[in-house]
Each structure stands twice: as C-alpha cells, then as structure tokens.
Short mmCIF file of C-alpha atoms in Angstrom, two decimals:
data_model
loop_
_atom_site.label_atom_id
_atom_site.label_comp_id
_atom_site.label_asym_id
_atom_site.label_seq_id
_atom_site.Cartn_x
_atom_site.Cartn_y
_atom_site.Cartn_z
CA MET O 1 45.44 159.34 -103.58
CA LYS O 2 45.14 162.58 -101.76
CA GLU O 3 44.91 164.81 -104.91
CA SER O 4 42.41 162.52 -106.80
CA VAL O 5 40.16 162.20 -103.88
CA MET O 6 40.34 165.91 -103.12
CA LYS O 7 39.27 166.72 -106.64
CA PHE O 8 36.39 164.29 -106.47
CA TYR O 9 34.80 166.00 -103.44
CA ASP O 10 35.78 169.46 -104.55
CA ASP O 11 33.97 169.11 -107.88
CA LEU O 12 31.06 167.21 -106.11
CA SER O 13 30.61 169.66 -103.37
CA GLU O 14 27.82 171.83 -104.73
CA ASP O 15 25.78 169.00 -105.80
CA TYR O 16 26.56 166.54 -103.15
CA HIS O 17 23.07 167.04 -101.54
CA LEU O 18 21.54 165.70 -104.64
CA ILE O 19 22.37 162.15 -103.69
CA TYR O 20 19.86 162.34 -101.09
CA SER O 21 16.16 162.48 -101.78
CA ASP O 22 15.83 164.99 -98.86
CA TRP O 23 19.23 166.21 -97.56
CA ASP O 24 17.65 167.94 -94.44
CA CYS O 25 15.82 164.81 -93.47
CA ALA O 26 19.03 162.87 -93.88
CA ILE O 27 20.77 165.14 -91.38
CA VAL O 28 18.04 164.53 -88.77
CA ARG O 29 17.82 160.93 -89.37
CA GLN O 30 21.62 160.07 -89.31
CA SER O 31 22.37 162.27 -86.27
CA LYS O 32 19.72 160.47 -84.27
CA ILE O 33 21.08 157.18 -85.04
CA LEU O 34 24.61 158.26 -84.43
CA ASP O 35 23.59 160.14 -81.07
CA GLN O 36 21.98 156.94 -79.89
CA LEU O 37 24.99 154.87 -80.62
CA ILE O 38 27.18 157.33 -78.67
CA LYS O 39 24.91 157.42 -75.75
CA ASP O 40 25.07 153.66 -75.55
CA ASN O 41 28.78 153.99 -75.35
CA LEU O 42 29.15 156.98 -73.23
CA PRO O 43 26.24 157.06 -71.10
CA HIS O 44 27.90 159.05 -68.17
CA LEU O 45 28.22 162.16 -70.58
CA LYS O 46 25.66 164.62 -71.78
CA ASN O 47 25.58 165.99 -75.22
CA SER O 48 26.53 169.36 -74.37
CA SER O 49 29.67 168.10 -72.71
CA ILE O 50 30.74 165.62 -75.35
CA SER O 51 33.49 167.09 -77.70
CA LEU O 52 33.29 165.37 -81.09
CA LEU O 53 35.57 165.40 -84.08
CA ASP O 54 34.18 164.49 -87.47
CA CYS O 55 37.21 163.87 -89.53
CA SER O 56 35.62 163.25 -92.90
CA CYS O 57 32.69 165.66 -92.73
CA GLY O 58 32.11 166.39 -96.38
CA ILE O 59 29.57 169.18 -96.60
CA GLY O 60 28.40 168.64 -93.17
CA THR O 61 25.67 165.97 -93.07
CA GLN O 62 26.61 164.38 -89.63
CA ALA O 63 28.45 167.27 -88.21
CA ILE O 64 25.53 169.72 -88.60
CA GLY O 65 23.02 167.15 -87.07
CA LEU O 66 25.03 166.30 -84.06
CA ALA O 67 25.77 170.10 -83.48
CA LYS O 68 22.16 170.66 -83.60
CA MET O 69 21.68 168.12 -80.80
CA GLY O 70 24.26 169.91 -78.60
CA TYR O 71 27.51 168.21 -79.42
CA ARG O 72 30.56 170.39 -79.38
CA VAL O 73 31.75 169.74 -82.93
CA THR O 74 34.92 170.12 -84.90
CA ALA O 75 34.69 168.92 -88.44
CA THR O 76 37.45 168.43 -90.86
CA ASP O 77 37.76 167.14 -94.54
CA LEU O 78 40.35 166.75 -97.15
CA SER O 79 38.30 168.92 -99.66
CA PRO O 80 38.69 172.60 -99.13
CA ALA O 81 35.51 173.23 -101.35
CA SER O 82 33.43 170.70 -99.12
CA ILE O 83 34.49 172.54 -95.93
CA LYS O 84 33.39 175.82 -97.54
CA ARG O 85 30.10 174.36 -98.39
CA ALA O 86 29.62 172.93 -94.87
CA GLU O 87 30.54 176.44 -93.30
CA ARG O 88 27.88 177.92 -95.40
CA GLU O 89 25.30 175.29 -94.54
CA SER O 90 26.02 175.35 -90.72
CA GLU O 91 25.82 179.29 -90.65
CA SER O 92 22.53 179.03 -92.53
CA ARG O 93 21.23 176.92 -89.90
CA GLY O 94 22.52 178.80 -86.95
CA VAL O 95 24.78 175.89 -85.96
CA GLU O 96 28.32 176.71 -84.34
CA ILE O 97 31.14 174.20 -85.66
CA THR O 98 34.71 174.60 -85.85
CA PHE O 99 35.93 173.65 -89.43
CA GLY O 100 39.22 172.85 -90.94
CA VAL O 101 40.76 171.32 -93.80
CA ALA O 102 42.78 168.02 -92.80
CA ASP O 103 43.76 164.64 -94.05
CA PHE O 104 42.72 162.05 -91.52
CA ARG O 105 46.31 160.60 -92.05
CA SER O 106 47.61 163.71 -90.37
CA LEU O 107 45.13 164.72 -87.71
CA THR O 108 47.85 164.84 -85.06
CA GLU O 109 49.48 167.79 -86.99
CA ASP O 110 46.37 169.37 -88.49
CA VAL O 111 43.86 169.41 -85.54
CA SER O 112 44.52 170.67 -82.00
CA GLY O 113 43.21 169.07 -78.80
CA GLU O 114 41.62 165.78 -77.97
CA PHE O 115 38.04 164.72 -78.31
CA ASP O 116 35.55 162.26 -76.46
CA VAL O 117 34.34 160.85 -79.93
CA VAL O 118 36.02 160.76 -83.43
CA ILE O 119 33.75 159.73 -86.22
CA SER O 120 34.28 158.98 -89.94
CA VAL O 121 31.04 158.06 -91.66
CA ASP O 122 29.77 157.42 -95.24
CA ASN O 123 32.65 155.12 -96.46
CA ALA O 124 35.36 157.74 -96.33
CA ILE O 125 38.15 155.21 -94.76
CA PRO O 126 38.16 152.91 -97.70
CA HIS O 127 39.57 155.68 -100.06
CA LEU O 128 42.77 154.50 -98.41
CA GLN O 129 43.77 151.50 -100.36
CA SER O 130 46.99 150.33 -98.40
CA ASP O 131 47.26 148.93 -94.93
CA ASP O 132 50.03 151.40 -94.42
CA ASP O 133 47.66 154.32 -94.91
CA LEU O 134 44.91 152.69 -93.00
CA GLN O 135 47.17 152.20 -90.23
CA LEU O 136 48.41 155.84 -90.35
CA ALA O 137 44.79 157.13 -90.34
CA GLY O 138 44.02 154.69 -87.34
CA HIS O 139 46.94 155.95 -85.34
CA ASN O 140 46.02 159.64 -86.03
CA MET O 141 42.34 158.90 -84.99
CA TYR O 142 43.62 157.23 -81.85
CA SER O 143 45.84 160.19 -80.96
CA LYS O 144 42.91 162.59 -81.34
CA LEU O 145 40.77 160.72 -78.68
CA ARG O 146 40.83 161.26 -74.91
CA GLN O 147 41.40 158.16 -72.63
CA ASP O 148 38.36 155.94 -72.84
CA GLY O 149 37.11 157.86 -75.96
CA LEU O 150 35.03 156.45 -78.58
CA LEU O 151 35.78 155.88 -82.28
CA LEU O 152 32.94 155.42 -84.78
CA ILE O 153 33.30 154.51 -88.56
CA SER O 154 31.00 153.50 -91.27
CA ILE O 155 31.77 151.59 -94.48
CA ARG O 156 29.92 149.88 -97.18
CA ASP O 157 29.22 146.14 -96.60
CA TYR O 158 32.03 144.96 -98.71
CA ASP O 159 31.87 141.57 -97.22
CA ALA O 160 28.57 141.01 -99.11
CA LEU O 161 29.47 143.23 -102.07
CA LEU O 162 32.66 141.16 -102.92
CA HIS O 163 30.47 138.06 -103.43
CA ASP O 164 28.67 139.59 -106.49
CA LYS O 165 30.81 142.56 -107.47
CA PRO O 166 27.91 144.61 -108.66
CA ARG O 167 28.61 146.88 -111.69
CA ALA O 168 26.05 149.63 -110.89
CA THR O 169 23.64 150.76 -108.37
CA GLN O 170 19.92 151.05 -108.93
CA PRO O 171 19.04 154.65 -110.20
CA ASN O 172 17.36 156.88 -107.81
CA VAL O 173 14.68 159.20 -109.30
CA PHE O 174 14.12 162.48 -107.55
CA ASP O 175 12.24 165.88 -107.90
CA ASN O 176 9.51 164.35 -109.75
CA GLY O 177 11.61 162.73 -112.45
CA LYS O 178 13.63 165.68 -113.14
CA LEU O 179 16.87 164.27 -111.35
CA ILE O 180 18.40 160.68 -111.70
CA THR O 181 21.39 159.60 -109.83
CA PHE O 182 23.31 156.46 -109.95
CA GLN O 183 26.83 154.88 -109.84
CA VAL O 184 28.72 152.75 -112.13
CA TRP O 185 31.33 150.48 -110.36
CA ASP O 186 34.37 149.38 -112.50
CA TRP O 187 36.12 146.61 -110.51
CA HIS O 188 39.97 146.41 -110.97
CA ASP O 189 42.02 143.27 -111.63
CA ASP O 190 43.22 142.87 -108.06
CA SER O 191 39.45 142.25 -107.12
CA LYS O 192 40.13 144.46 -104.14
CA THR O 193 39.74 147.98 -105.45
CA TYR O 194 37.31 149.67 -107.82
CA THR O 195 36.32 152.88 -109.30
CA VAL O 196 33.10 154.56 -108.69
CA ASN O 197 31.53 156.80 -111.41
CA GLN O 198 28.94 158.89 -110.02
CA PHE O 199 26.39 160.21 -112.49
CA MET O 200 23.76 163.00 -112.11
CA ILE O 201 21.23 163.37 -114.94
CA GLN O 202 19.12 166.58 -114.35
CA ASP O 203 16.34 168.31 -116.25
CA ASN O 204 17.05 172.01 -116.54
CA ASN O 205 14.28 173.64 -118.34
CA ASP O 206 13.59 170.74 -120.61
CA ARG O 207 17.26 170.31 -121.22
CA TRP O 208 18.94 167.23 -119.77
CA GLU O 209 22.48 167.94 -118.26
CA THR O 210 24.79 165.05 -117.22
CA LYS O 211 27.34 165.29 -114.54
CA HIS O 212 30.16 162.73 -113.89
CA PHE O 213 32.50 162.35 -110.99
CA SER O 214 34.85 159.48 -110.34
CA THR O 215 37.16 158.26 -107.61
CA ASN O 216 38.62 155.01 -106.33
CA TYR O 217 37.98 152.85 -103.19
CA ARG O 218 39.24 149.68 -101.65
CA ALA O 219 36.67 146.87 -100.75
CA LEU O 220 37.49 146.84 -97.19
CA LYS O 221 36.13 143.75 -95.30
CA ARG O 222 35.14 144.08 -91.68
CA GLN O 223 37.73 141.77 -90.30
CA GLU O 224 40.55 143.64 -92.08
CA LEU O 225 39.47 147.02 -90.65
CA SER O 226 39.16 145.42 -87.24
CA THR O 227 42.65 144.10 -87.44
CA ILE O 228 43.87 147.56 -88.38
CA LEU O 229 42.14 149.19 -85.35
CA ILE O 230 43.40 146.55 -82.95
CA SER O 231 47.02 147.06 -84.10
CA CYS O 232 46.62 150.81 -83.75
CA GLY O 233 45.81 150.28 -80.03
CA PHE O 234 42.07 150.21 -79.97
CA THR O 235 40.09 148.02 -77.96
CA ASP O 236 36.41 146.72 -77.60
CA VAL O 237 35.99 146.69 -81.34
CA ARG O 238 32.22 146.02 -82.21
CA TRP O 239 30.41 146.07 -85.47
CA HIS O 240 26.78 147.27 -85.71
CA MET O 241 24.96 146.10 -88.75
CA PRO O 242 21.99 148.09 -90.24
CA GLU O 243 19.28 145.66 -89.18
CA GLU O 244 20.57 146.56 -85.49
CA SER O 245 21.45 150.16 -85.75
CA GLY O 246 19.08 151.50 -88.29
CA PHE O 247 22.07 153.11 -90.31
CA TYR O 248 22.38 152.48 -93.99
CA GLN O 249 25.99 151.07 -93.69
CA PRO O 250 27.77 148.74 -91.27
CA MET O 251 29.27 150.84 -88.34
CA VAL O 252 32.21 149.94 -86.25
CA THR O 253 32.89 151.27 -82.60
CA ALA O 254 36.24 151.12 -80.84
CA ARG O 255 37.70 152.40 -77.57
CA LYS O 256 40.79 154.09 -76.58
CA GLN O 257 41.76 152.48 -73.16
#
C-alpha cells in the first residue's frame, strides 16, 4: 500500500490544485469549517494556543488555512513530493508550519510531541484497506493527542456510495473550458475496495494533454470507522454530515479521555 499511494500523490503533487475550481478559495472555505468544529469541541482554547497535527496534509489545503487562522500547525504526509509542494506554498503565503514526511501508521516514531488536535481530511484514511492497518493508524493518532484532545477525520459517504457503486464522477470544467477533471472508479470483486482513476485533460496552446493517476481505496462505512476508533480508546465518537457542517464530506470527531 505505502509505495503505490506514495507514487499516486508524488505524481499528482504539482497538479493537485487543479482538482479545485479555485484552490485558494478552498483553503479559506475548508479552514473556516474546520475551525468552527474545533471551537465547538474545544471552546476553552484560543486558536493561538491550539497545537494541531495534520497527518495527511497533502499539498497543504487544510494546514495552510488553519495556520493562517493562528493554529500552531505541524503537517505530515506519506508523499515527499507533496510535502515539498506544501512547504513552497506555505512559504509563498508567509505561513509558518512544521512539515515532515510520515506514515499515519507510524506517527509515534515519526512525529515528536503531543497535540490538542489531530486531523486527517479528504478521504485519506480509506487508503488503508485492512482493519489491522486502520487500527494501527488509530492507535498512532491516539498517541499523538494530549489528554482530552480532539481527533477529526473526513471520508467519502461510502454508506450512500455502496448502494449505487458509481463508475465515474461528473466532469468538472474549469479555466473557461480549458481544463476538464473527472474520476473513473473500478470496483473490485470484493465490493469493498475500488481503484480511482483520476483524469486531467488540459488545453495547452490548442493541444490537448491528458494526465492519468490511479490509487486504491476501501469503501469504509461510518460504523466501521467508529468501531475502529472506539477499539483504539477514543470516546465521544460523533459524525457530522455535510448538511450540518457545511463540509463536502462526512466528518467524525472523537476524544482522547
């Protein structure tokens, strides 16, 4: 799993922002939603005093936004190329973040210190396809939290997706029709895992270029993830659906107590 997922994000790192119609707007929008959810759970803390670990930061979408809001952010990812891009993007925005390369199954060894908040957003956790790996990641996230700390994870709504098992996403057309992005999903025979094929078709001086990236996911149901988190010692496991939170994916919060 590690090498294939690393390659997917390494290869995608320079183009990842193209998934969004406006990446800078997404940084602001997502950080505001996450900030509100954190404040709802840790009302006694101010942003400037909150230490936060984003353990699947990618190119920095959530880490940069939260750091700009005053959080003391450490951001790690499995992909070295994504971390390099995130460092460059945060520096260009004048944001101070501590970056590092780490697998969220080995945070105890790879990341020093404890944090008030640990997050993993954008459907990163379902790259782990076995219960053993999910529990290992859960235990490592638990170990990185201070007592009464907050865990926040977002995943796709697999409870709904498993009913229809869609084969593709709707194409997104950006840049006045010069960029088209979409995904093709190949469901495996076990009906629990699938391969995502990410396509980006771009007009480069009247010459269309196609880029393709692929990776595997587990269609992880909410109750399955809740059970894993409880088995790792988390309490107060709560789901926050998009219609409630305003975020584009279901989010789960849990506490270390």
